[in-house]
């Protein structure tokens, strides 16, 4: 943790930080968003992951005019959204849990 920050732009550009923030944002906004638009959770997670990664890349001085930044961020968003879904799965079904959990 640097300068009293929990998240840094460097951490958000990596898989762990981006996945964790994506998980939190989706968990806290899903019910509110569903009031207005029925959006599958996986699609919402993909959109959030894309925005988190894109903002992190731009904050770390990526060239905003370089199309490759957007394409690579889109590809990485799938990985982050999948990791975020795994975090949710482990939260709902912790390892070693007798009913439905796997050890």
GROMACS .gro file of N, CA and C in nm:
model
  309
    1UNK      N    1   0.085  -0.117   0.000
    1UNK     CA    2   0.000   0.000   0.000
    1UNK      C    3   0.090   0.123   0.000
    2UNK      N    4   0.067   0.212  -0.092
    2UNK     CA    5   0.149   0.331  -0.106
    2UNK      C    6   0.067   0.454  -0.074
    3UNK      N    7   0.124   0.542   0.005
    3UNK     CA    8   0.059   0.670   0.039
    3UNK      C    9  -0.079   0.650   0.101
    4UNK      N   10  -0.098   0.544   0.176
    4UNK     CA   11  -0.226   0.520   0.242
    4UNK      C   12  -0.337   0.478   0.148
    5UNK      N   13  -0.304   0.437   0.026
    5UNK     CA   14  -0.405   0.397  -0.071
    5UNK      C   15  -0.423   0.246  -0.068
    6UNK      N   16  -0.547   0.203  -0.077
    6UNK     CA   17  -0.574   0.061  -0.088
    6UNK      C   18  -0.551   0.013  -0.231
    7UNK      N   19  -0.601   0.089  -0.326
    7UNK     CA   20  -0.579   0.060  -0.467
    7UNK      C   21  -0.485   0.164  -0.524
    8UNK      N   22  -0.399   0.120  -0.613
    8UNK     CA   23  -0.316   0.213  -0.691
    8UNK      C   24  -0.347   0.187  -0.837
    9UNK      N   25  -0.307   0.278  -0.924
    9UNK     CA   26  -0.331   0.257  -1.067
    9UNK      C   27  -0.256   0.134  -1.116
   10UNK      N   28  -0.139   0.109  -1.060
   10UNK     CA   29  -0.063  -0.010  -1.098
   10UNK      C   30  -0.138  -0.137  -1.057
   11UNK      N   31  -0.195  -0.136  -0.936
   11UNK     CA   32  -0.270  -0.252  -0.889
   11UNK      C   33  -0.396  -0.274  -0.972
   12UNK      N   34  -0.460  -0.166  -1.013
   12UNK     CA   35  -0.583  -0.178  -1.093
   12UNK      C   36  -0.554  -0.224  -1.235
   13UNK      N   37  -0.432  -0.205  -1.281
   13UNK     CA   38  -0.398  -0.252  -1.415
   13UNK      C   39  -0.358  -0.399  -1.414
   14UNK      N   40  -0.346  -0.458  -1.295
   14UNK     CA   41  -0.311  -0.600  -1.283
   14UNK      C   42  -0.437  -0.682  -1.258
   15UNK      N   43  -0.427  -0.810  -1.279
   15UNK     CA   44  -0.543  -0.900  -1.269
   15UNK      C   45  -0.608  -0.898  -1.132
   16UNK      N   46  -0.531  -0.908  -1.027
   16UNK     CA   47  -0.588  -0.916  -0.892
   16UNK      C   48  -0.666  -0.792  -0.853
   17UNK      N   49  -0.606  -0.676  -0.868
   17UNK     CA   50  -0.672  -0.552  -0.830
   17UNK      C   51  -0.793  -0.522  -0.916
   18UNK      N   52  -0.781  -0.543  -1.046
   18UNK     CA   53  -0.893  -0.516  -1.136
   18UNK      C   54  -1.009  -0.612  -1.108
   19UNK      N   55  -0.977  -0.738  -1.080
   19UNK     CA   56  -1.081  -0.836  -1.051
   19UNK      C   57  -1.155  -0.803  -0.922
   20UNK      N   58  -1.079  -0.765  -0.820
   20UNK     CA   59  -1.141  -0.733  -0.692
   20UNK      C   60  -1.230  -0.609  -0.703
   21UNK      N   61  -1.181  -0.504  -0.768
   21UNK     CA   62  -1.263  -0.384  -0.783
   21UNK      C   63  -1.386  -0.413  -0.870
   22UNK      N   64  -1.370  -0.491  -0.975
   22UNK     CA   65  -1.483  -0.528  -1.059
   22UNK      C   66  -1.588  -0.603  -0.977
   23UNK      N   67  -1.544  -0.697  -0.895
   23UNK     CA   68  -1.635  -0.772  -0.808
   23UNK      C   69  -1.713  -0.677  -0.717
   24UNK      N   70  -1.643  -0.584  -0.653
   24UNK     CA   71  -1.709  -0.491  -0.561
   24UNK      C   72  -1.809  -0.401  -0.634
   25UNK      N   73  -1.770  -0.346  -0.747
   25UNK     CA   74  -1.859  -0.256  -0.821
   25UNK      C   75  -1.984  -0.330  -0.867
   26UNK      N   76  -1.967  -0.450  -0.919
   26UNK     CA   77  -2.082  -0.528  -0.966
   26UNK      C   78  -2.174  -0.562  -0.849
   27UNK      N   79  -2.117  -0.603  -0.737
   27UNK     CA   80  -2.199  -0.639  -0.621
   27UNK      C   81  -2.280  -0.521  -0.569
   28UNK      N   82  -2.220  -0.405  -0.568
   28UNK     CA   83  -2.289  -0.288  -0.512
   28UNK      C   84  -2.383  -0.219  -0.610
   29UNK      N   85  -2.370  -0.246  -0.739
   29UNK     CA   86  -2.453  -0.175  -0.836
   29UNK      C   87  -2.556  -0.264  -0.908
   30UNK      N   88  -2.543  -0.395  -0.898
   30UNK     CA   89  -2.628  -0.486  -0.976
   30UNK      C   90  -2.777  -0.464  -0.949
   31UNK      N   91  -2.818  -0.454  -0.824
   31UNK     CA   92  -2.960  -0.437  -0.791
   31UNK      C   93  -3.011  -0.303  -0.844
   32UNK      N   94  -2.933  -0.198  -0.829
   32UNK     CA   95  -2.974  -0.067  -0.879
   32UNK      C   96  -2.987  -0.067  -1.031
   33UNK      N   97  -2.893  -0.124  -1.099
   33UNK     CA   98  -2.897  -0.129  -1.246
   33UNK      C   99  -3.015  -0.213  -1.293
   34UNK      N  100  -3.043  -0.324  -1.223
   34UNK     CA  101  -3.156  -0.409  -1.262
   34UNK      C  102  -3.291  -0.339  -1.251
   35UNK      N  103  -3.299  -0.234  -1.172
   35UNK     CA  104  -3.425  -0.158  -1.164
   35UNK      C  105  -3.458  -0.090  -1.296
   36UNK      N  106  -3.354  -0.054  -1.370
   36UNK     CA  107  -3.374   0.021  -1.494
   36UNK      C  108  -3.352  -0.062  -1.619
   37UNK      N  109  -3.254  -0.152  -1.614
   37UNK     CA  110  -3.219  -0.233  -1.730
   37UNK      C  111  -3.187  -0.374  -1.682
   38UNK      N  112  -3.253  -0.473  -1.742
   38UNK     CA  113  -3.221  -0.612  -1.708
   38UNK      C  114  -3.096  -0.651  -1.787
   39UNK      N  115  -2.985  -0.655  -1.717
   39UNK     CA  116  -2.855  -0.682  -1.778
   39UNK      C  117  -2.795  -0.805  -1.712
   40UNK      N  118  -2.757  -0.907  -1.790
   40UNK     CA  119  -2.694  -1.024  -1.728
   40UNK      C  120  -2.569  -0.983  -1.648
   41UNK      N  121  -2.550  -1.047  -1.536
   41UNK     CA  122  -2.438  -1.012  -1.448
   41UNK      C  123  -2.305  -1.026  -1.519
   42UNK      N  124  -2.290  -1.129  -1.601
   42UNK     CA  125  -2.163  -1.148  -1.673
   42UNK      C  126  -2.133  -1.031  -1.767
   43UNK      N  127  -2.236  -0.981  -1.832
   43UNK     CA  128  -2.218  -0.868  -1.922
   43UNK      C  129  -2.184  -0.741  -1.844
   44UNK      N  130  -2.251  -0.721  -1.731
   44UNK     CA  131  -2.220  -0.606  -1.646
   44UNK      C  132  -2.076  -0.615  -1.597
   45UNK      N  133  -2.034  -0.733  -1.555
   45UNK     CA  134  -1.896  -0.751  -1.507
   45UNK      C  135  -1.795  -0.723  -1.619
   46UNK      N  136  -1.827  -0.763  -1.740
   46UNK     CA  137  -1.738  -0.737  -1.853
   46UNK      C  138  -1.726  -0.586  -1.879
   47UNK      N  139  -1.838  -0.517  -1.874
   47UNK     CA  140  -1.837  -0.372  -1.896
   47UNK      C  141  -1.759  -0.300  -1.786
   48UNK      N  142  -1.782  -0.339  -1.662
   48UNK     CA  143  -1.711  -0.278  -1.549
   48UNK      C  144  -1.562  -0.307  -1.559
   49UNK      N  145  -1.527  -0.431  -1.590
   49UNK     CA  146  -1.386  -0.468  -1.603
   49UNK      C  147  -1.318  -0.386  -1.712
   50UNK      N  148  -1.386  -0.368  -1.823
   50UNK     CA  149  -1.331  -0.288  -1.932
   50UNK      C  150  -1.304  -0.144  -1.886
   51UNK      N  151  -1.401  -0.086  -1.818
   51UNK     CA  152  -1.382   0.052  -1.771
   51UNK      C  153  -1.270   0.063  -1.667
   52UNK      N  154  -1.263  -0.031  -1.575
   52UNK     CA  155  -1.157  -0.029  -1.473
   52UNK      C  156  -1.021  -0.040  -1.539
   53UNK      N  157  -1.006  -0.136  -1.630
   53UNK     CA  158  -0.877  -0.155  -1.697
   53UNK      C  159  -0.841  -0.038  -1.787
   54UNK      N  160  -0.940   0.014  -1.858
   54UNK     CA  161  -0.913   0.127  -1.947
   54UNK      C  162  -0.870   0.251  -1.869
   55UNK      N  163  -0.942   0.281  -1.761
   55UNK     CA  164  -0.904   0.396  -1.680
   55UNK      C  165  -0.766   0.378  -1.617
   56UNK      N  166  -0.735   0.256  -1.576
   56UNK     CA  167  -0.602   0.230  -1.519
   56UNK      C  168  -0.494   0.249  -1.625
   57UNK      N  169  -0.519   0.201  -1.747
   57UNK     CA  170  -0.419   0.217  -1.854
   57UNK      C  171  -0.399   0.365  -1.888
   58UNK      N  172  -0.507   0.438  -1.897
   58UNK     CA  173  -0.496   0.581  -1.930
   58UNK      C  174  -0.429   0.658  -1.816
   59UNK      N  175  -0.457   0.620  -1.692
   59UNK     CA  176  -0.394   0.685  -1.578
   59UNK      C  177  -0.245   0.657  -1.573
   60UNK      N  178  -0.205   0.545  -1.631
   60UNK     CA  179  -0.062   0.508  -1.634
   60UNK      C  180   0.004   0.556  -1.762
   61UNK      N  181  -0.056   0.658  -1.824
   61UNK     CA  182   0.001   0.726  -1.941
   61UNK      C  183   0.000   0.645  -2.070
   62UNK      N  184  -0.098   0.556  -2.086
   62UNK     CA  185  -0.114   0.489  -2.215
   62UNK      C  186  -0.160   0.592  -2.317
   63UNK      N  187  -0.125   0.573  -2.440
   63UNK     CA  188  -0.163   0.666  -2.547
   63UNK      C  189  -0.311   0.648  -2.579
   64UNK      N  190  -0.391   0.747  -2.547
   64UNK     CA  191  -0.536   0.739  -2.568
   64UNK      C  192  -0.574   0.732  -2.715
   65UNK      N  193  -0.483   0.767  -2.804
   65UNK     CA  194  -0.511   0.762  -2.947
   65UNK      C  195  -0.466   0.632  -3.012
   66UNK      N  196  -0.405   0.544  -2.934
   66UNK     CA  197  -0.357   0.417  -2.987
   66UNK      C  198  -0.468   0.312  -2.977
   67UNK      N  199  -0.517   0.266  -3.089
   67UNK     CA  200  -0.628   0.170  -3.092
   67UNK      C  201  -0.594   0.040  -3.021
   68UNK      N  202  -0.465   0.006  -3.016
   68UNK     CA  203  -0.424  -0.120  -2.953
   68UNK      C  204  -0.456  -0.123  -2.803
   69UNK      N  205  -0.454  -0.006  -2.740
   69UNK     CA  206  -0.488   0.001  -2.597
   69UNK      C  207  -0.631  -0.048  -2.575
   70UNK      N  208  -0.722  -0.007  -2.660
   70UNK     CA  209  -0.863  -0.042  -2.645
   70UNK      C  210  -0.890  -0.189  -2.676
   71UNK      N  211  -0.823  -0.242  -2.778
   71UNK     CA  212  -0.841  -0.382  -2.814
   71UNK      C  213  -0.784  -0.474  -2.706
   72UNK      N  214  -0.664  -0.444  -2.660
   72UNK     CA  215  -0.604  -0.527  -2.556
   72UNK      C  216  -0.681  -0.517  -2.426
   73UNK      N  217  -0.729  -0.399  -2.394
   73UNK     CA  218  -0.811  -0.381  -2.274
   73UNK      C  219  -0.939  -0.462  -2.284
   74UNK      N  220  -1.000  -0.466  -2.402
   74UNK     CA  221  -1.121  -0.545  -2.422
   74UNK      C  222  -1.093  -0.694  -2.400
   75UNK      N  223  -0.982  -0.742  -2.455
   75UNK     CA  224  -0.946  -0.883  -2.437
   75UNK      C  225  -0.919  -0.914  -2.290
   76UNK      N  226  -0.847  -0.827  -2.223
   76UNK     CA  227  -0.816  -0.848  -2.081
   76UNK      C  228  -0.941  -0.838  -1.994
   77UNK      N  229  -1.039  -0.762  -2.037
   77UNK     CA  230  -1.163  -0.747  -1.959
   77UNK      C  231  -1.234  -0.881  -1.943
   78UNK      N  232  -1.225  -0.968  -2.042
   78UNK     CA  233  -1.285  -1.101  -2.030
   78UNK      C  234  -1.219  -1.181  -1.918
   79UNK      N  235  -1.087  -1.172  -1.910
   79UNK     CA  236  -1.014  -1.243  -1.804
   79UNK      C  237  -1.049  -1.188  -1.667
   80UNK      N  238  -1.055  -1.057  -1.657
   80UNK     CA  239  -1.086  -0.994  -1.529
   80UNK      C  240  -1.230  -1.025  -1.487
   81UNK      N  241  -1.323  -1.021  -1.581
   81UNK     CA  242  -1.463  -1.053  -1.549
   81UNK      C  243  -1.476  -1.198  -1.504
   82UNK      N  244  -1.403  -1.289  -1.567
   82UNK     CA  245  -1.406  -1.429  -1.526
   82UNK      C  246  -1.347  -1.448  -1.387
   83UNK      N  247  -1.238  -1.378  -1.359
   83UNK     CA  248  -1.178  -1.386  -1.226
   83UNK      C  249  -1.272  -1.326  -1.121
   84UNK      N  250  -1.341  -1.221  -1.157
   84UNK     CA  251  -1.439  -1.159  -1.067
   84UNK      C  252  -1.552  -1.257  -1.037
   85UNK      N  253  -1.597  -1.330  -1.137
   85UNK     CA  254  -1.702  -1.430  -1.116
   85UNK      C  255  -1.653  -1.541  -1.024
   86UNK      N  256  -1.525  -1.575  -1.035
   86UNK     CA  257  -1.468  -1.677  -0.947
   86UNK      C  258  -1.463  -1.627  -0.803
   87UNK      N  259  -1.434  -1.499  -0.784
   87UNK     CA  260  -1.436  -1.440  -0.650
   87UNK      C  261  -1.576  -1.452  -0.592
   88UNK      N  262  -1.677  -1.420  -0.674
   88UNK     CA  263  -1.815  -1.431  -0.626
   88UNK      C  264  -1.850  -1.575  -0.592
   89UNK      N  265  -1.807  -1.668  -0.675
   89UNK     CA  266  -1.835  -1.809  -0.650
   89UNK      C  267  -1.772  -1.855  -0.519
   90UNK      N  268  -1.649  -1.814  -0.494
   90UNK     CA  269  -1.581  -1.852  -0.370
   90UNK      C  270  -1.644  -1.784  -0.249
   91UNK      N  271  -1.702  -1.667  -0.269
   91UNK     CA  272  -1.770  -1.598  -0.160
   91UNK      C  273  -1.899  -1.670  -0.122
   92UNK      N  274  -1.974  -1.713  -0.223
   92UNK     CA  275  -2.100  -1.782  -0.198
   92UNK      C  276  -2.082  -1.927  -0.156
   93UNK      N  277  -1.976  -1.990  -0.205
   93UNK     CA  278  -1.949  -2.131  -0.177
   93UNK      C  279  -1.803  -2.148  -0.134
   94UNK      N  280  -1.771  -2.111  -0.011
   94UNK     CA  281  -1.632  -2.120   0.034
   94UNK      C  282  -1.580  -2.264   0.029
   95UNK      N  283  -1.451  -2.280   0.001
   95UNK     CA  284  -1.393  -2.414   0.002
   95UNK      C  285  -1.411  -2.480   0.138
   96UNK      N  286  -1.440  -2.609   0.136
   96UNK     CA  287  -1.457  -2.683   0.260
   96UNK      C  288  -1.596  -2.677   0.319
   97UNK      N  289  -1.684  -2.602   0.257
   97UNK     CA  290  -1.821  -2.590   0.305
   97UNK      C  291  -1.892  -2.723   0.279
   98UNK      N  292  -1.968  -2.770   0.376
   98UNK     CA  293  -2.031  -2.902   0.365
   98UNK      C  294  -2.141  -2.907   0.260
   99UNK      N  295  -2.223  -2.806   0.249
   99UNK     CA  296  -2.337  -2.808   0.158
   99UNK      C  297  -2.302  -2.740   0.028
  100UNK      N  298  -2.258  -2.816  -0.071
  100UNK     CA  299  -2.234  -2.761  -0.203
  100UNK      C  300  -2.093  -2.713  -0.227
  101UNK      N  301  -2.015  -2.690  -0.122
  101UNK     CA  302  -1.879  -2.644  -0.141
  101UNK      C  303  -1.785  -2.760  -0.168
  102UNK      N  304  -1.679  -2.730  -0.240
  102UNK     CA  305  -1.580  -2.833  -0.267
  102UNK      C  306  -1.452  -2.800  -0.191
  103UNK      N  307  -1.384  -2.901  -0.145
  103UNK     CA  308  -1.261  -2.877  -0.070
  103UNK      C  309  -1.144  -2.891  -0.157
   0.00000   0.00000   0.00000
